[in-house]
Amino acid sequence: MTALARCLLIACAALLPAVAWGYAAFDDIQPAAPVWLASADAAFPGLTYRVLRSGCDGAELELWNRGSRQLACRVRLDQGFAAGDGALEALTLAPGARTRTPVPRPRLEQGLYRARLQATTVDGVPPPSVTTLPPAATVATYVQCFGDDARFRAEALACTVRLLEDGSAAEIHFKNLSHDALHFAFRLAGHQPATSAANPRMHVLPGSTAEVLVPLAHPDPRVAVALVDIWDVRVGADQGALLLPLGAPAACFAEEPGWSAVQAAGEAEGSAAFAPRALLWRIAPDGEAVQLRNASTLDIACDFRLPDLQHGAAANPRITLAPGAMTSVPVRLSAHAGSTVSLTVCALAIAGAPLPACGPAAALALPAERFTATPRVADRTFNARTLAYVAARGAGATAQLTVANLSAVALHAEFRLAGYQDPALPNPRLHLAAGEQRVLSVPVLRSDARLALAQLQVWDVRVGDDDGPLCCALPR
């Protein structure tokens, strides 16, 4: 590549959204999940609360009186996370009682689960609500699911959202933190309906980051803090039964104070195909046994060990638990002076099926100034940012075209270097396996310094098998 072409390429790339604008945010992923919080109002000791998603667009406030006396109060979520003034109905809670109440038209944003609760007496008036502005820096959070499934760990997928400068679209980066390929449908909660089919299905390689643009009808800076919902999930290959299908009754893991989630080890460590919160454990009150409970709706079988308390080659019996079942396993425990105790599980089988084997991670070496393909026909069902390329001069009247499939599913397409190839002489159809990178030699009408900036146009695209419906199809 000549110096002139390189300068032109870098200058043009500078006009594009930076590839790594939000990658640093993944170094500090903020949790976006329900958490029990204590009310700051001294008049209501023992009042704790958490915010839960309810259905696709709703939310509920769960309150728990952990004190020793009855509480009667009115509550409100601060920071504008509920419609109007945020005030909810008057509540009376006996000691130890828990209750849930709907949140009117909640704002589905990252701060929802940590919104401050204001409580007053039944006749009192809460102080004015405070609305916060979106943070200036990009924040990475974990995706949201409409329910729980033992076969998928939602913390394996994080995302960042940024509003483009012209307000026309939101740019989303998905980071796959697991060693399994992930496939899913998604939406920007509060900005897109749950039934929207406008977004392309995402296919993210293990350990990789995938990008997608979501067009917006109206510019809204708050899109940068929107929660991102996913559903119709598959782990590994994008075939077979869907996990967490949209519209199916959502099941949530049963919880109980005093229990902890297990930790995955062996083949389960780093896997997206097992949710540790599906299997809970604790040491029995007498200290002579370990109790395990299946919090999910599927059978779970596994081997387990307490590495902090069991030394040597002691082997525990394999356990199999039906949904909601609990077992107590006598174990000999060593003395442990530390405060952290963990229970690890391996050789997992969920609903009778072992965890899927993870495939090798893709090793793509495209330069940072790469471009992405341009569909000749706009089609929201195809994410053009999954097809990257670099064009350079080849020998004679040819161009060296390096193409890479950045997704976890095969891509098939017709293609052409616009302005450099004769439309009457088509190229062979492009076929790229998941994560595959290839170098092609294609004929060109001319070879000059601007070849490096040539637009790669694609059409008649298929994702997965090359016998399904077409994306970006030209009129016939």
CSV table of C-alpha atoms in Angstrom, one decimal:
chain,number,residue,atom,x,y,z
A,1,MET,CA,0.0,0.0,0.0
A,2,THR,CA,1.5,3.4,-1.0
A,3,ALA,CA,2.0,6.2,1.5
A,4,LEU,CA,-0.7,8.2,-0.2
A,5,ALA,CA,-3.2,5.4,0.0
A,6,ARG,CA,-2.4,4.8,3.6
A,7,CYS,CA,-2.9,8.5,4.5
A,8,LEU,CA,-6.2,8.5,2.6
A,9,LEU,CA,-7.4,5.4,4.4
A,10,ILE,CA,-6.5,6.7,7.8
A,11,ALA,CA,-8.2,10.1,7.1
A,12,CYS,CA,-11.3,8.4,5.9
A,13,ALA,CA,-11.4,6.0,8.9
A,14,ALA,CA,-11.2,9.0,11.2
A,15,LEU,CA,-14.6,10.2,9.8
A,16,LEU,CA,-16.2,6.8,10.8
A,17,PRO,CA,-17.3,6.0,14.4
A,18,ALA,CA,-14.1,4.8,16.2
A,19,VAL,CA,-14.0,1.0,16.4
A,20,ALA,CA,-12.9,1.1,20.0
A,21,TRP,CA,-14.9,4.1,21.3
A,22,GLY,CA,-16.5,2.1,24.1
A,23,TYR,CA,-14.2,-0.9,24.5
A,24,ALA,CA,-12.4,0.5,27.5
A,25,ALA,CA,-15.8,0.6,29.3
A,26,PHE,CA,-15.8,-3.2,29.4
A,27,ASP,CA,-12.9,-3.1,31.8
A,28,ASP,CA,-15.4,-2.0,34.5
A,29,ILE,CA,-18.8,-3.5,33.8
A,30,GLN,CA,-21.6,-2.1,36.1
A,31,PRO,CA,-24.1,-4.5,37.4
A,32,ALA,CA,-27.7,-4.0,36.2
A,33,ALA,CA,-29.7,-6.5,38.3
A,34,PRO,CA,-32.1,-6.3,41.2
A,35,VAL,CA,-30.4,-5.8,44.6
A,36,TRP,CA,-31.8,-5.4,48.1
A,37,LEU,CA,-31.3,-1.8,49.4
A,38,ALA,CA,-32.0,-0.3,52.8
A,39,SER,CA,-34.3,2.8,53.1
A,40,ALA,CA,-32.3,5.8,54.3
A,41,ASP,CA,-35.3,7.1,56.3
A,42,ALA,CA,-34.6,6.8,60.0
A,43,ALA,CA,-38.3,6.7,60.8
A,44,PHE,CA,-38.7,3.3,59.1
A,45,PRO,CA,-35.9,1.0,60.5
A,46,GLY,CA,-35.7,-2.4,58.8
A,47,LEU,CA,-37.4,-1.3,55.6
A,48,THR,CA,-35.6,-2.7,52.6
A,49,TYR,CA,-36.6,-2.8,49.0
A,50,ARG,CA,-35.6,-3.7,45.5
A,51,VAL,CA,-36.9,-3.0,42.0
A,52,LEU,CA,-37.8,-5.9,39.7
A,53,ARG,CA,-38.7,-6.0,36.0
A,54,SER,CA,-42.2,-7.2,35.3
A,55,GLY,CA,-43.0,-8.4,31.8
A,56,CYS,CA,-41.5,-6.5,28.9
A,57,ASP,CA,-42.1,-2.9,29.9
A,58,GLY,CA,-43.2,-3.0,33.5
A,59,ALA,CA,-41.5,-2.9,36.9
A,60,GLU,CA,-42.5,-3.7,40.5
A,61,LEU,CA,-41.2,-2.4,43.8
A,62,GLU,CA,-40.8,-5.2,46.4
A,63,LEU,CA,-40.6,-4.1,50.0
A,64,TRP,CA,-39.5,-6.2,53.0
A,65,ASN,CA,-40.0,-5.2,56.6
A,66,ARG,CA,-37.0,-6.8,58.4
A,67,GLY,CA,-37.7,-4.8,61.5
A,68,SER,CA,-39.5,-5.8,64.7
A,69,ARG,CA,-42.5,-3.5,64.4
A,70,GLN,CA,-45.3,-2.8,62.0
A,71,LEU,CA,-44.6,-0.2,59.4
A,72,ALA,CA,-47.2,2.1,57.7
A,73,CYS,CA,-45.9,4.4,55.0
A,74,ARG,CA,-46.1,5.9,51.6
A,75,VAL,CA,-43.1,5.4,49.3
A,76,ARG,CA,-41.8,6.9,46.1
A,77,LEU,CA,-38.9,6.1,43.7
A,78,ASP,CA,-36.6,9.0,43.3
A,79,GLN,CA,-34.7,10.1,40.2
A,80,GLY,CA,-37.8,10.1,38.0
A,81,PHE,CA,-37.9,6.3,37.5
A,82,ALA,CA,-41.7,6.2,38.0
A,83,ALA,CA,-44.3,8.3,36.1
A,84,GLY,CA,-45.7,11.5,37.6
A,85,ASP,CA,-44.3,12.3,41.0
A,86,GLY,CA,-43.4,8.7,41.5
A,87,ALA,CA,-45.6,8.3,44.6
A,88,LEU,CA,-47.0,4.8,45.2
A,89,GLU,CA,-50.0,3.7,47.2
A,90,ALA,CA,-49.9,3.6,51.0
A,91,LEU,CA,-48.5,0.3,52.4
A,92,THR,CA,-48.7,-1.5,55.8
A,93,LEU,CA,-46.1,-4.2,56.5
A,94,ALA,CA,-46.1,-6.5,59.5
A,95,PRO,CA,-42.7,-7.6,60.9
A,96,GLY,CA,-41.1,-9.9,58.4
A,97,ALA,CA,-43.7,-9.3,55.7
A,98,ARG,CA,-43.0,-8.7,52.1
A,99,THR,CA,-45.1,-7.2,49.4
A,100,ARG,CA,-44.9,-6.0,45.8
A,101,THR,CA,-46.6,-3.0,44.2
A,102,PRO,CA,-46.5,-1.9,40.5
A,103,VAL,CA,-44.3,1.0,39.4
A,104,PRO,CA,-46.3,3.3,37.1
A,105,ARG,CA,-44.7,3.6,33.7
A,106,PRO,CA,-41.2,3.0,34.8
A,107,ARG,CA,-38.2,4.4,33.0
A,108,LEU,CA,-36.2,1.3,31.9
A,109,GLU,CA,-32.7,2.6,32.5
A,110,GLN,CA,-29.5,1.4,34.1
A,111,GLY,CA,-30.1,3.2,37.4
A,112,LEU,CA,-33.6,1.7,37.9
A,113,TYR,CA,-32.3,-1.1,40.2
A,114,ARG,CA,-30.6,1.4,42.5
A,115,ALA,CA,-33.1,4.2,42.5
A,116,ARG,CA,-33.4,5.8,45.9
A,117,LEU,CA,-36.6,5.1,47.9
A,118,GLN,CA,-38.2,7.9,49.8
A,119,ALA,CA,-40.6,6.9,52.6
A,120,THR,CA,-43.0,9.1,54.7
A,121,THR,CA,-45.8,8.5,57.0
A,122,VAL,CA,-49.2,7.8,55.4
A,123,ASP,CA,-50.2,11.5,55.9
A,124,GLY,CA,-46.8,12.9,55.0
A,125,VAL,CA,-45.7,14.4,51.7
A,126,PRO,CA,-42.4,13.1,50.2
A,127,PRO,CA,-39.9,15.7,49.1
A,128,PRO,CA,-39.7,16.6,45.3
A,129,SER,CA,-38.3,13.9,43.1
A,130,VAL,CA,-34.9,14.3,41.6
A,131,THR,CA,-34.1,13.4,38.0
A,132,THR,CA,-30.5,12.6,37.1
A,133,LEU,CA,-28.9,13.2,33.7
A,134,PRO,CA,-27.1,10.4,31.7
A,135,PRO,CA,-23.4,10.0,32.6
A,136,ALA,CA,-20.9,11.7,30.3
A,137,ALA,CA,-18.8,8.6,29.9
A,138,THR,CA,-19.9,5.4,28.3
A,139,VAL,CA,-21.0,2.8,30.8
A,140,ALA,CA,-20.9,-1.0,30.2
A,141,THR,CA,-23.6,-3.1,31.8
A,142,TYR,CA,-24.9,-6.7,31.5
A,143,VAL,CA,-27.8,-7.4,29.3
A,144,GLN,CA,-31.3,-8.0,30.6
A,145,CYS,CA,-33.4,-11.2,30.3
A,146,PHE,CA,-37.2,-11.4,30.8
A,147,GLY,CA,-36.6,-14.5,32.9
A,148,ASP,CA,-34.0,-17.0,34.2
A,149,ASP,CA,-32.8,-20.2,32.6
A,150,ALA,CA,-30.3,-22.6,34.1
A,151,ARG,CA,-28.8,-23.1,30.6
A,152,PHE,CA,-27.8,-19.4,30.1
A,153,ARG,CA,-25.6,-17.1,32.2
A,154,ALA,CA,-26.8,-13.5,31.4
A,155,GLU,CA,-23.5,-12.2,32.9
A,156,ALA,CA,-21.7,-13.7,30.0
A,157,LEU,CA,-22.9,-10.8,27.8
A,158,ALA,CA,-22.3,-7.1,28.4
A,159,CYS,CA,-23.1,-4.1,26.3
A,160,THR,CA,-22.5,-0.4,25.8
A,161,VAL,CA,-24.9,2.1,24.1
A,162,ARG,CA,-24.0,5.4,22.5
A,163,LEU,CA,-26.1,8.0,20.6
A,164,LEU,CA,-24.5,9.0,17.3
A,165,GLU,CA,-23.7,12.7,17.1
A,166,ASP,CA,-26.5,13.3,14.5
A,167,GLY,CA,-29.0,11.5,16.8
A,168,SER,CA,-30.1,9.2,13.9
A,169,ALA,CA,-29.1,6.0,15.6
A,170,ALA,CA,-27.8,4.3,18.7
A,171,GLU,CA,-24.5,2.4,18.4
A,172,ILE,CA,-24.4,-0.8,20.5
A,173,HIS,CA,-21.4,-2.9,21.3
A,174,PHE,CA,-22.0,-6.4,22.7
A,175,LYS,CA,-19.1,-8.1,24.5
A,176,ASN,CA,-19.2,-11.9,24.8
A,177,LEU,CA,-17.4,-12.6,28.0
A,178,SER,CA,-17.7,-16.4,27.7
A,179,HIS,CA,-16.0,-19.1,25.7
A,180,ASP,CA,-19.2,-20.0,23.9
A,181,ALA,CA,-20.7,-18.4,20.8
A,182,LEU,CA,-23.9,-16.5,21.6
A,183,HIS,CA,-26.9,-15.8,19.4
A,184,PHE,CA,-29.9,-13.6,20.4
A,185,ALA,CA,-32.5,-11.1,19.6
A,186,PHE,CA,-32.4,-7.7,21.3
A,187,ARG,CA,-34.1,-4.3,21.8
A,188,LEU,CA,-33.4,-1.0,23.5
A,189,ALA,CA,-35.9,-1.1,26.4
A,190,GLY,CA,-38.1,1.9,26.6
A,191,HIS,CA,-37.1,2.9,23.1
A,192,GLN,CA,-38.3,-0.1,21.0
A,193,PRO,CA,-41.3,-2.3,21.5
A,194,ALA,CA,-40.6,-5.8,22.6
A,195,THR,CA,-42.3,-7.2,19.5
A,196,SER,CA,-40.0,-5.2,17.2
A,197,ALA,CA,-38.4,-7.3,14.4
A,198,ALA,CA,-36.4,-4.3,13.1
A,199,ASN,CA,-33.1,-5.3,14.8
A,200,PRO,CA,-30.9,-8.0,13.2
A,201,ARG,CA,-30.3,-11.2,15.2
A,202,MET,CA,-26.9,-11.0,16.8
A,203,HIS,CA,-24.2,-13.7,16.6
A,204,VAL,CA,-21.1,-13.0,18.8
A,205,LEU,CA,-18.0,-15.0,18.8
A,206,PRO,CA,-16.4,-16.1,22.1
A,207,GLY,CA,-14.4,-13.3,23.7
A,208,SER,CA,-15.3,-10.9,20.9
A,209,THR,CA,-17.1,-7.6,20.6
A,210,ALA,CA,-19.9,-7.1,17.9
A,211,GLU,CA,-21.3,-3.8,16.8
A,212,VAL,CA,-24.7,-2.8,15.5
A,213,LEU,CA,-26.5,0.4,14.6
A,214,VAL,CA,-30.1,0.8,15.7
A,215,PRO,CA,-32.0,3.6,13.9
A,216,LEU,CA,-34.0,6.0,16.1
A,217,ALA,CA,-37.2,7.8,15.2
A,218,HIS,CA,-36.3,10.7,17.5
A,219,PRO,CA,-32.9,11.7,19.0
A,220,ASP,CA,-32.9,11.0,22.7
A,221,PRO,CA,-29.7,11.4,24.8
A,222,ARG,CA,-31.2,9.0,27.4
A,223,VAL,CA,-30.7,6.1,25.0
A,224,ALA,CA,-27.2,6.0,26.3
A,225,VAL,CA,-28.4,4.6,29.7
A,226,ALA,CA,-31.2,2.4,28.3
A,227,LEU,CA,-31.3,-1.2,29.4
A,228,VAL,CA,-30.8,-3.7,26.6
A,229,ASP,CA,-33.2,-6.7,26.6
A,230,ILE,CA,-32.3,-10.0,24.9
A,231,TRP,CA,-34.4,-13.1,24.2
A,232,ASP,CA,-34.5,-16.1,21.8
A,233,VAL,CA,-31.0,-17.1,23.0
A,234,ARG,CA,-28.8,-19.9,21.8
A,235,VAL,CA,-25.4,-21.0,23.2
A,236,GLY,CA,-22.9,-22.6,20.9
A,237,ALA,CA,-24.6,-23.4,17.5
A,238,ASP,CA,-27.6,-21.3,16.4
A,239,GLN,CA,-29.9,-24.2,16.0
A,240,GLY,CA,-32.2,-26.2,18.2
A,241,ALA,CA,-34.5,-25.0,21.0
A,242,LEU,CA,-34.5,-21.3,21.9
A,243,LEU,CA,-33.8,-20.2,25.4
A,244,LEU,CA,-35.9,-17.5,27.0
A,245,PRO,CA,-38.3,-17.1,24.1
A,246,LEU,CA,-40.3,-13.9,23.9
A,247,GLY,CA,-43.9,-14.3,25.0
A,248,ALA,CA,-43.4,-17.5,27.0
A,249,PRO,CA,-44.1,-17.3,30.8
A,250,ALA,CA,-40.9,-16.0,32.4
A,251,ALA,CA,-39.5,-18.1,35.2
A,252,CYS,CA,-37.3,-16.6,37.8
A,253,PHE,CA,-34.9,-18.4,40.1
A,254,ALA,CA,-36.3,-18.9,43.6
A,255,GLU,CA,-34.2,-17.1,46.2
A,256,GLU,CA,-33.9,-17.4,49.9
A,257,PRO,CA,-31.6,-15.5,52.4
A,258,GLY,CA,-28.6,-17.4,53.6
A,259,TRP,CA,-28.0,-19.3,50.4
A,260,SER,CA,-25.2,-18.6,47.9
A,261,ALA,CA,-24.7,-19.3,44.3
A,262,VAL,CA,-22.2,-22.0,43.4
A,263,GLN,CA,-19.1,-21.3,41.3
A,264,ALA,CA,-18.5,-23.1,38.0
A,265,ALA,CA,-15.2,-25.0,37.6
A,266,GLY,CA,-13.7,-27.3,35.0
A,267,GLU,CA,-15.6,-27.3,31.7
A,268,ALA,CA,-18.3,-25.0,33.2
A,269,GLU,CA,-15.8,-22.2,34.1
A,270,GLY,CA,-16.3,-19.4,31.6
A,271,SER,CA,-19.2,-21.1,30.0
A,272,ALA,CA,-22.4,-19.2,29.1
A,273,ALA,CA,-24.4,-22.4,29.2
A,274,PHE,CA,-24.8,-22.5,33.0
A,275,ALA,CA,-26.2,-19.9,35.3
A,276,PRO,CA,-24.6,-20.4,38.8
A,277,ARG,CA,-27.6,-18.8,40.5
A,278,ALA,CA,-29.7,-21.8,39.4
A,279,LEU,CA,-27.9,-23.9,42.0
A,280,LEU,CA,-27.6,-22.6,45.6
A,281,TRP,CA,-25.8,-23.9,48.6
A,282,ARG,CA,-25.0,-23.4,52.3
A,283,ILE,CA,-23.4,-25.2,55.1
A,284,ALA,CA,-25.9,-26.9,57.4
A,285,PRO,CA,-26.5,-25.3,60.8
A,286,ASP,CA,-24.7,-28.1,62.6
A,287,GLY,CA,-21.6,-27.7,60.3
A,288,GLU,CA,-21.6,-31.4,59.4
A,289,ALA,CA,-23.2,-31.3,56.0
A,290,VAL,CA,-23.5,-29.2,52.8
A,291,GLN,CA,-27.0,-28.4,51.6
A,292,LEU,CA,-27.7,-27.7,47.9
A,293,ARG,CA,-30.9,-26.5,46.4
A,294,ASN,CA,-32.0,-26.3,42.7
A,295,ALA,CA,-33.6,-22.9,42.3
A,296,SER,CA,-34.4,-23.5,38.6
A,297,THR,CA,-37.1,-25.2,36.6
A,298,LEU,CA,-34.8,-27.9,35.2
A,299,ASP,CA,-33.1,-31.0,36.5
A,300,ILE,CA,-29.5,-30.4,37.4
A,301,ALA,CA,-26.7,-33.0,38.0
A,302,CYS,CA,-23.1,-32.2,39.0
A,303,ASP,CA,-20.0,-33.0,41.0
A,304,PHE,CA,-19.1,-30.6,43.7
A,305,ARG,CA,-16.3,-29.6,46.0
A,306,LEU,CA,-15.5,-27.0,48.7
A,307,PRO,CA,-11.9,-26.1,47.9
A,308,ASP,CA,-11.6,-23.9,51.0
A,309,LEU,CA,-12.8,-26.5,53.4
A,310,GLN,CA,-12.0,-29.9,51.8
A,311,HIS,CA,-8.3,-30.7,51.5
A,312,GLY,CA,-6.7,-33.8,50.0
A,313,ALA,CA,-8.4,-36.1,47.5
A,314,ALA,CA,-11.7,-36.4,49.3
A,315,ALA,CA,-14.5,-37.1,46.8
A,316,ASN,CA,-18.1,-36.1,47.3
A,317,PRO,CA,-21.0,-38.1,45.8
A,318,ARG,CA,-22.5,-36.8,42.5
A,319,ILE,CA,-25.8,-35.1,43.1
A,320,THR,CA,-28.9,-34.9,41.0
A,321,LEU,CA,-31.7,-32.4,41.9
A,322,ALA,CA,-35.1,-32.0,40.5
A,323,PRO,CA,-36.5,-28.5,40.1
A,324,GLY,CA,-37.0,-26.9,43.6
A,325,ALA,CA,-35.5,-29.9,45.3
A,326,MET,CA,-32.9,-29.8,48.1
A,327,THR,CA,-30.3,-32.3,49.3
A,328,SER,CA,-28.0,-32.5,52.3
A,329,VAL,CA,-24.6,-34.2,51.8
A,330,PRO,CA,-22.5,-35.1,54.9
A,331,VAL,CA,-19.0,-33.9,54.4
A,332,ARG,CA,-15.8,-33.7,56.5
A,333,LEU,CA,-14.7,-30.1,56.6
A,334,SER,CA,-11.3,-28.8,57.6
A,335,ALA,CA,-10.8,-25.7,59.7
A,336,HIS,CA,-11.0,-22.4,57.7
A,337,ALA,CA,-9.8,-19.2,59.1
A,338,GLY,CA,-10.8,-17.0,56.2
A,339,SER,CA,-14.1,-15.3,55.6
A,340,THR,CA,-14.7,-16.5,52.0
A,341,VAL,CA,-16.0,-20.0,51.4
A,342,SER,CA,-16.9,-21.2,47.9
A,343,LEU,CA,-18.5,-24.3,46.5
A,344,THR,CA,-17.4,-25.3,43.0
A,345,VAL,CA,-19.3,-27.5,40.6
A,346,CYS,CA,-18.2,-29.4,37.4
A,347,ALA,CA,-19.3,-32.2,35.1
A,348,LEU,CA,-22.7,-30.5,34.8
A,349,ALA,CA,-25.7,-31.8,33.1
A,350,ILE,CA,-28.9,-29.7,32.8
A,351,ALA,CA,-32.2,-31.4,31.9
A,352,GLY,CA,-30.1,-34.6,31.1
A,353,ALA,CA,-27.8,-32.8,28.6
A,354,PRO,CA,-24.1,-32.1,29.3
A,355,LEU,CA,-22.8,-28.6,28.7
A,356,PRO,CA,-22.0,-27.9,25.0
A,357,ALA,CA,-18.4,-28.1,24.1
A,358,CYS,CA,-16.8,-24.7,23.4
A,359,GLY,CA,-15.3,-24.1,20.0
A,360,PRO,CA,-12.0,-22.5,19.3
A,361,ALA,CA,-11.9,-18.7,19.5
A,362,ALA,CA,-11.5,-16.9,16.2
A,363,ALA,CA,-8.1,-15.2,15.7
A,364,LEU,CA,-8.7,-12.4,13.3
A,365,ALA,CA,-5.9,-10.0,12.4
A,366,LEU,CA,-7.6,-7.3,10.4
A,367,PRO,CA,-6.0,-3.8,10.8
A,368,ALA,CA,-7.7,-1.2,12.9
A,369,GLU,CA,-8.5,0.9,9.8
A,370,ARG,CA,-10.7,-1.7,8.3
A,371,PHE,CA,-14.1,-0.9,6.8
A,372,THR,CA,-17.4,-2.6,6.9
A,373,ALA,CA,-19.5,-3.8,3.9
A,374,THR,CA,-22.3,-1.6,2.5
A,375,PRO,CA,-25.6,-3.3,1.5
A,376,ARG,CA,-26.9,-2.3,-1.9
A,377,VAL,CA,-30.4,-2.7,-0.5
A,378,ALA,CA,-31.0,-1.5,3.0
A,379,ASP,CA,-32.2,-4.3,5.2
A,380,ARG,CA,-32.4,-4.1,9.0
A,381,THR,CA,-32.3,-7.9,9.4
A,382,PHE,CA,-28.6,-7.9,8.3
A,383,ASN,CA,-25.9,-6.3,10.5
A,384,ALA,CA,-23.4,-5.1,7.9
A,385,ARG,CA,-20.8,-4.5,10.6
A,386,THR,CA,-20.2,-8.2,10.9
A,387,LEU,CA,-18.5,-8.2,7.4
A,388,ALA,CA,-15.2,-6.3,7.5
A,389,TYR,CA,-12.7,-5.8,4.7
A,390,VAL,CA,-9.5,-4.2,3.6
A,391,ALA,CA,-8.7,-3.6,-0.1
A,392,ALA,CA,-5.2,-3.2,-1.5
A,393,ARG,CA,-3.4,-3.3,-4.8
A,394,GLY,CA,-2.7,-6.7,-6.2
A,395,ALA,CA,-0.5,-8.0,-9.0
A,396,GLY,CA,-1.4,-6.6,-12.4
A,397,ALA,CA,-5.1,-5.7,-12.9
A,398,THR,CA,-6.2,-7.2,-9.6
A,399,ALA,CA,-7.0,-6.1,-6.1
A,400,GLN,CA,-6.2,-8.0,-3.0
A,401,LEU,CA,-9.4,-8.1,-0.9
A,402,THR,CA,-9.2,-9.3,2.7
A,403,VAL,CA,-12.6,-10.1,4.1
A,404,ALA,CA,-13.5,-11.3,7.6
A,405,ASN,CA,-16.7,-12.6,9.1
A,406,LEU,CA,-16.8,-11.1,12.6
A,407,SER,CA,-19.9,-13.0,13.6
A,408,ALA,CA,-20.5,-16.5,15.1
A,409,VAL,CA,-22.6,-17.7,12.1
A,410,ALA,CA,-21.8,-18.3,8.4
A,411,LEU,CA,-22.3,-15.5,5.9
A,412,HIS,CA,-23.0,-15.8,2.2
A,413,ALA,CA,-23.2,-12.8,-0.2
A,414,GLU,CA,-22.8,-11.4,-3.7
A,415,PHE,CA,-20.2,-8.6,-3.7
A,416,ARG,CA,-18.4,-6.0,-5.7
A,417,LEU,CA,-15.8,-3.3,-5.2
A,418,ALA,CA,-17.9,-0.3,-6.3
A,419,GLY,CA,-16.4,1.8,-9.1
A,420,TYR,CA,-13.5,-0.7,-9.6
A,421,GLN,CA,-15.3,-3.8,-11.0
A,422,ASP,CA,-17.3,-4.3,-14.1
A,423,PRO,CA,-21.0,-5.0,-13.1
A,424,ALA,CA,-21.3,-7.3,-16.1
A,425,LEU,CA,-18.5,-9.6,-14.7
A,426,PRO,CA,-19.7,-10.8,-11.3
A,427,ASN,CA,-17.4,-12.3,-8.7
A,428,PRO,CA,-17.9,-15.8,-7.4
A,429,ARG,CA,-20.4,-15.8,-4.5
A,430,LEU,CA,-18.7,-15.2,-1.1
A,431,HIS,CA,-18.9,-17.9,1.6
A,432,LEU,CA,-17.4,-17.2,5.0
A,433,ALA,CA,-17.7,-19.5,8.0
A,434,ALA,CA,-18.2,-18.1,11.5
A,435,GLY,CA,-15.1,-16.1,12.4
A,436,GLU,CA,-13.4,-16.9,9.0
A,437,GLN,CA,-11.0,-14.5,7.3
A,438,ARG,CA,-9.9,-14.9,3.7
A,439,VAL,CA,-7.8,-13.1,1.1
A,440,LEU,CA,-9.3,-12.9,-2.4
A,441,SER,CA,-7.7,-11.8,-5.6
A,442,VAL,CA,-10.4,-10.0,-7.7
A,443,PRO,CA,-10.1,-8.4,-11.1
A,444,VAL,CA,-10.4,-4.6,-11.3
A,445,LEU,CA,-10.8,-2.0,-14.1
A,446,ARG,CA,-7.9,0.1,-12.7
A,447,SER,CA,-5.5,0.0,-9.8
A,448,ASP,CA,-4.8,3.4,-8.2
A,449,ALA,CA,-4.1,5.0,-4.8
A,450,ARG,CA,-7.9,5.3,-4.0
A,451,LEU,CA,-8.4,1.6,-4.3
A,452,ALA,CA,-7.9,1.3,-0.6
A,453,LEU,CA,-11.0,3.4,-0.1
A,454,ALA,CA,-13.2,1.5,-2.4
A,455,GLN,CA,-16.7,0.5,-1.1
A,456,LEU,CA,-17.4,-3.1,-0.8
A,457,GLN,CA,-21.1,-3.5,-1.8
A,458,VAL,CA,-23.0,-6.7,-0.9
A,459,TRP,CA,-26.4,-8.0,-1.8
A,460,ASP,CA,-28.5,-11.2,-1.8
A,461,VAL,CA,-27.1,-12.0,1.7
A,462,ARG,CA,-27.9,-15.1,3.7
A,463,VAL,CA,-27.0,-15.7,7.3
A,464,GLY,CA,-26.4,-19.3,8.4
A,465,ASP,CA,-27.2,-21.8,5.7
A,466,ASP,CA,-27.1,-20.6,2.1
A,467,ASP,CA,-30.6,-21.9,1.3
A,468,GLY,CA,-32.7,-19.7,3.6
A,469,PRO,CA,-34.4,-16.3,3.1
A,470,LEU,CA,-32.4,-13.6,1.4
A,471,CYS,CA,-31.3,-10.3,3.1
A,472,CYS,CA,-30.5,-7.2,1.1
A,473,ALA,CA,-32.1,-8.8,-2.0
A,474,LEU,CA,-32.1,-7.0,-5.3
A,475,PRO,CA,-35.4,-6.6,-7.1
A,476,ARG,CA,-35.9,-9.5,-9.4
